[in-house]
């Protein structure tokens, strides 16, 4: 298992990272979301809260998955059991070695940090991965591969001497899982392109 990066902290309430006592200017979500339309932002906000909202669904399923990947197969909450049982049965995870879960990474030169969902080794290949939860089987096919996000994680991991070879997005719905893989080079290129675009939009002082 990878050890946490010394001095790197995440503050949930502010949704900001601090490294060696200094606040970082950006997080990976800033780069991923920079082109999001106002309509999409409003729809995300509309369905976020409440007992059936995506926030509690995602948090609960992510927490379960983290425990499961670390060898603690805890009981699935009844409300989200169909999602969790689908993950438990997914063959991608069979025989995989867990290297890290909910792992925080940073690039001080970019003043940017993020938290990857999982880092696995399977058949000698290291995968950096992200878990997405959706409300229905129909919604699975609508999730676009998160190449910028996973490229950022791979770039930041390389600073630690860890070099994933593949990126994977696992999309889970009640009773259905879709696993999408992509070469890490493609993701790194996507992130560098997005980072350049992001920087061009920042105020010049």
CSV table of C-alpha atoms in Angstrom, one decimal:
chain,number,residue,atom,x,y,z
A,1,UNK,CA,0.0,0.0,0.0
A,2,UNK,CA,1.2,3.5,-0.8
A,3,UNK,CA,1.9,5.7,2.2
A,4,UNK,CA,0.1,9.1,2.4
A,5,UNK,CA,2.0,12.0,1.1
A,6,UNK,CA,3.4,13.9,4.1
A,7,UNK,CA,2.0,17.4,4.6
A,8,UNK,CA,-1.0,16.9,2.2
A,9,UNK,CA,-4.4,17.5,3.8
A,10,UNK,CA,-7.9,17.8,2.4
A,11,UNK,CA,-10.6,19.9,4.1
A,12,UNK,CA,-14.0,18.6,3.2
A,13,UNK,CA,-16.0,21.7,4.2
A,14,UNK,CA,-14.0,24.1,2.1
A,15,UNK,CA,-13.3,21.4,-0.5
A,16,UNK,CA,-9.7,22.6,-0.6
A,17,UNK,CA,-6.3,21.0,-0.2
A,18,UNK,CA,-3.4,22.2,2.0
A,19,UNK,CA,0.2,21.2,1.4
A,20,UNK,CA,2.9,21.8,4.0
A,21,UNK,CA,0.8,24.4,5.7
A,22,UNK,CA,-0.2,26.4,2.6
A,23,UNK,CA,-3.5,26.3,0.7
A,24,UNK,CA,-3.3,25.1,-2.8
A,25,UNK,CA,-4.9,27.2,-5.5
A,26,UNK,CA,-6.6,24.4,-7.4
A,27,UNK,CA,-8.0,20.9,-7.2
A,28,UNK,CA,-8.5,18.5,-10.1
A,29,UNK,CA,-12.2,19.1,-10.1
A,30,UNK,CA,-11.5,22.8,-11.1
A,31,UNK,CA,-9.9,21.6,-14.3
A,32,UNK,CA,-12.4,18.9,-15.1
A,33,UNK,CA,-15.4,21.2,-14.6
A,34,UNK,CA,-14.1,24.4,-16.3
A,35,UNK,CA,-16.3,24.0,-19.4
A,36,UNK,CA,-19.4,22.9,-17.6
A,37,UNK,CA,-22.5,24.8,-18.7
A,38,UNK,CA,-24.7,26.7,-16.3
A,39,UNK,CA,-27.6,24.4,-17.1
A,40,UNK,CA,-25.6,21.3,-16.3
A,41,UNK,CA,-24.4,22.9,-13.0
A,42,UNK,CA,-28.0,23.7,-12.1
A,43,UNK,CA,-29.1,20.1,-12.8
A,44,UNK,CA,-26.2,18.7,-10.7
A,45,UNK,CA,-27.2,21.0,-7.8
A,46,UNK,CA,-30.9,20.1,-8.2
A,47,UNK,CA,-30.4,16.4,-7.6
A,48,UNK,CA,-27.5,16.6,-5.2
A,49,UNK,CA,-29.2,16.6,-1.8
A,50,UNK,CA,-31.8,14.6,0.0
A,51,UNK,CA,-32.0,10.9,1.0
A,52,UNK,CA,-32.1,9.9,-2.7
A,53,UNK,CA,-29.6,12.5,-3.9
A,54,UNK,CA,-26.4,11.7,-5.7
A,55,UNK,CA,-24.3,13.0,-2.9
A,56,UNK,CA,-25.3,10.5,-0.3
A,57,UNK,CA,-25.5,7.7,-2.9
A,58,UNK,CA,-22.0,8.4,-4.1
A,59,UNK,CA,-20.5,8.8,-0.6
A,60,UNK,CA,-22.1,5.6,0.7
A,61,UNK,CA,-21.1,3.5,-2.2
A,62,UNK,CA,-17.6,5.0,-2.4
A,63,UNK,CA,-17.1,4.3,1.4
A,64,UNK,CA,-18.3,0.7,1.0
A,65,UNK,CA,-16.0,0.2,-2.1
A,66,UNK,CA,-13.0,1.5,-0.2
A,67,UNK,CA,-13.6,-0.9,2.7
A,68,UNK,CA,-14.2,-3.8,0.3
A,69,UNK,CA,-11.0,-3.1,-1.7
A,70,UNK,CA,-9.1,-3.1,1.6
A,71,UNK,CA,-10.4,-6.5,2.6
A,72,UNK,CA,-13.4,-5.5,4.7
A,73,UNK,CA,-16.5,-6.8,3.0
A,74,UNK,CA,-19.0,-4.9,5.2
A,75,UNK,CA,-22.7,-5.3,4.9
A,76,UNK,CA,-24.3,-3.3,2.1
A,77,UNK,CA,-26.8,-0.7,3.2
A,78,UNK,CA,-30.2,-1.9,2.1
A,79,UNK,CA,-31.0,1.3,0.1
A,80,UNK,CA,-27.9,1.0,-2.1
A,81,UNK,CA,-27.7,-2.8,-2.1
A,82,UNK,CA,-28.3,-3.2,-5.8
A,83,UNK,CA,-25.4,-1.0,-6.6
A,84,UNK,CA,-23.1,-2.6,-4.1
A,85,UNK,CA,-24.0,-6.2,-5.1
A,86,UNK,CA,-23.2,-5.3,-8.7
A,87,UNK,CA,-19.8,-4.1,-7.7
A,88,UNK,CA,-19.1,-7.2,-5.6
A,89,UNK,CA,-19.8,-9.4,-8.6
A,90,UNK,CA,-17.8,-7.3,-11.1
A,91,UNK,CA,-15.0,-9.5,-12.6
A,92,UNK,CA,-12.6,-6.6,-13.1
A,93,UNK,CA,-11.9,-6.6,-9.4
A,94,UNK,CA,-11.3,-10.3,-9.2
A,95,UNK,CA,-7.7,-11.1,-8.4
A,96,UNK,CA,-6.7,-7.4,-8.2
A,97,UNK,CA,-4.2,-6.2,-5.6
A,98,UNK,CA,-5.1,-3.0,-3.9
A,99,UNK,CA,-2.2,-0.5,-3.8
A,100,UNK,CA,-4.2,2.6,-2.6
A,101,UNK,CA,-7.8,3.8,-2.0
A,102,UNK,CA,-9.1,7.4,-1.7
A,103,UNK,CA,-5.5,8.5,-2.1
A,104,UNK,CA,-4.5,12.1,-2.2
A,105,UNK,CA,-2.0,13.3,-4.8
A,106,UNK,CA,-0.4,16.7,-5.4
A,107,UNK,CA,1.7,18.6,-7.9
A,108,UNK,CA,3.2,21.6,-6.0
A,109,UNK,CA,4.4,23.3,-9.1
A,110,UNK,CA,0.8,23.5,-10.4
A,111,UNK,CA,-0.5,24.2,-6.9
A,112,UNK,CA,-3.1,21.5,-7.5
A,113,UNK,CA,-4.2,18.3,-5.8
A,114,UNK,CA,-6.8,15.6,-6.0
A,115,UNK,CA,-8.0,12.3,-4.6
A,116,UNK,CA,-8.1,9.1,-6.7
A,117,UNK,CA,-10.6,6.4,-5.9
A,118,UNK,CA,-8.3,3.4,-6.3
A,119,UNK,CA,-5.0,2.2,-7.5
A,120,UNK,CA,-4.9,-1.5,-8.4
A,121,UNK,CA,-2.4,-4.1,-9.8
A,122,UNK,CA,-3.9,-6.8,-11.9
A,123,UNK,CA,-2.0,-9.3,-14.0
A,124,UNK,CA,1.1,-7.2,-13.6
A,125,UNK,CA,-0.6,-4.0,-14.8
A,126,UNK,CA,-1.2,-1.0,-12.6
A,127,UNK,CA,-4.6,0.7,-13.0
A,128,UNK,CA,-5.5,4.1,-11.7
A,129,UNK,CA,-9.3,4.2,-11.4
A,130,UNK,CA,-12.4,6.3,-10.7
A,131,UNK,CA,-15.8,5.0,-9.5
A,132,UNK,CA,-18.9,6.7,-10.8
A,133,UNK,CA,-22.4,6.0,-9.5
A,134,UNK,CA,-25.5,6.6,-11.5
A,135,UNK,CA,-29.2,6.3,-10.7
A,136,UNK,CA,-30.3,3.8,-13.4
A,137,UNK,CA,-29.1,1.3,-15.9
A,138,UNK,CA,-30.0,3.6,-18.7
A,139,UNK,CA,-27.7,6.3,-17.3
A,140,UNK,CA,-24.6,4.1,-17.4
A,141,UNK,CA,-24.0,4.6,-21.1
A,142,UNK,CA,-24.3,8.4,-20.7
A,143,UNK,CA,-21.2,8.7,-18.6
A,144,UNK,CA,-18.3,10.1,-20.6
A,145,UNK,CA,-14.8,8.7,-19.8
A,146,UNK,CA,-13.0,10.9,-17.3
A,147,UNK,CA,-9.7,11.1,-19.2
A,148,UNK,CA,-8.7,14.5,-17.8
A,149,UNK,CA,-9.3,13.5,-14.3
A,150,UNK,CA,-7.5,10.2,-14.5
A,151,UNK,CA,-4.7,11.8,-16.5
A,152,UNK,CA,-4.2,14.3,-13.6
A,153,UNK,CA,-4.0,11.5,-11.1
A,154,UNK,CA,-1.4,9.6,-13.2
A,155,UNK,CA,0.6,12.8,-13.7
A,156,UNK,CA,0.7,13.5,-10.0
A,157,UNK,CA,1.5,9.8,-9.1
A,158,UNK,CA,4.5,10.0,-11.4
A,159,UNK,CA,6.0,12.5,-9.0
A,160,UNK,CA,6.1,9.6,-6.5
A,161,UNK,CA,7.7,7.2,-8.9
A,162,UNK,CA,4.4,5.4,-9.4
A,163,UNK,CA,3.6,4.9,-13.1
A,164,UNK,CA,0.1,3.5,-13.9
A,165,UNK,CA,-0.1,1.9,-17.3
A,166,UNK,CA,-3.9,1.9,-17.7
A,167,UNK,CA,-6.8,4.1,-16.6
A,168,UNK,CA,-10.2,2.7,-15.7
A,169,UNK,CA,-13.6,4.2,-15.0
A,170,UNK,CA,-16.1,1.9,-13.3
A,171,UNK,CA,-19.7,3.1,-13.7
A,172,UNK,CA,-22.2,1.4,-11.4
A,173,UNK,CA,-26.0,1.5,-11.5
A,174,UNK,CA,-28.5,-0.7,-9.6
A,175,UNK,CA,-27.7,-4.2,-10.9
A,176,UNK,CA,-25.3,-3.1,-13.6
A,177,UNK,CA,-21.6,-2.2,-13.9
A,178,UNK,CA,-19.7,-0.9,-16.9
A,179,UNK,CA,-15.9,-0.9,-16.9
A,180,UNK,CA,-14.1,1.4,-19.4
A,181,UNK,CA,-10.4,1.3,-19.9
A,182,UNK,CA,-8.0,3.7,-21.6
A,183,UNK,CA,-4.3,3.9,-22.2
A,184,UNK,CA,-2.6,6.1,-19.7
A,185,UNK,CA,-0.8,8.1,-22.4
A,186,UNK,CA,-4.1,9.3,-23.8
A,187,UNK,CA,-5.2,10.4,-20.4
A,188,UNK,CA,-2.0,12.3,-19.8
A,189,UNK,CA,-2.3,14.1,-23.1
A,190,UNK,CA,-5.9,15.0,-22.2
A,191,UNK,CA,-4.9,16.4,-18.9
A,192,UNK,CA,-2.0,18.5,-20.2
A,193,UNK,CA,-4.3,20.0,-22.9
A,194,UNK,CA,-6.9,20.8,-20.3
A,195,UNK,CA,-4.4,22.2,-17.9
A,196,UNK,CA,-3.1,24.6,-20.6
A,197,UNK,CA,-6.6,25.7,-21.4
A,198,UNK,CA,-7.4,26.1,-17.7
A,199,UNK,CA,-4.2,28.2,-17.2
A,200,UNK,CA,-5.1,30.4,-20.2
A,201,UNK,CA,-8.4,31.3,-18.4
A,202,UNK,CA,-6.8,32.4,-15.2
A,203,UNK,CA,-6.5,36.1,-14.4
A,204,UNK,CA,-3.2,37.6,-15.1
A,205,UNK,CA,-1.7,39.7,-12.3
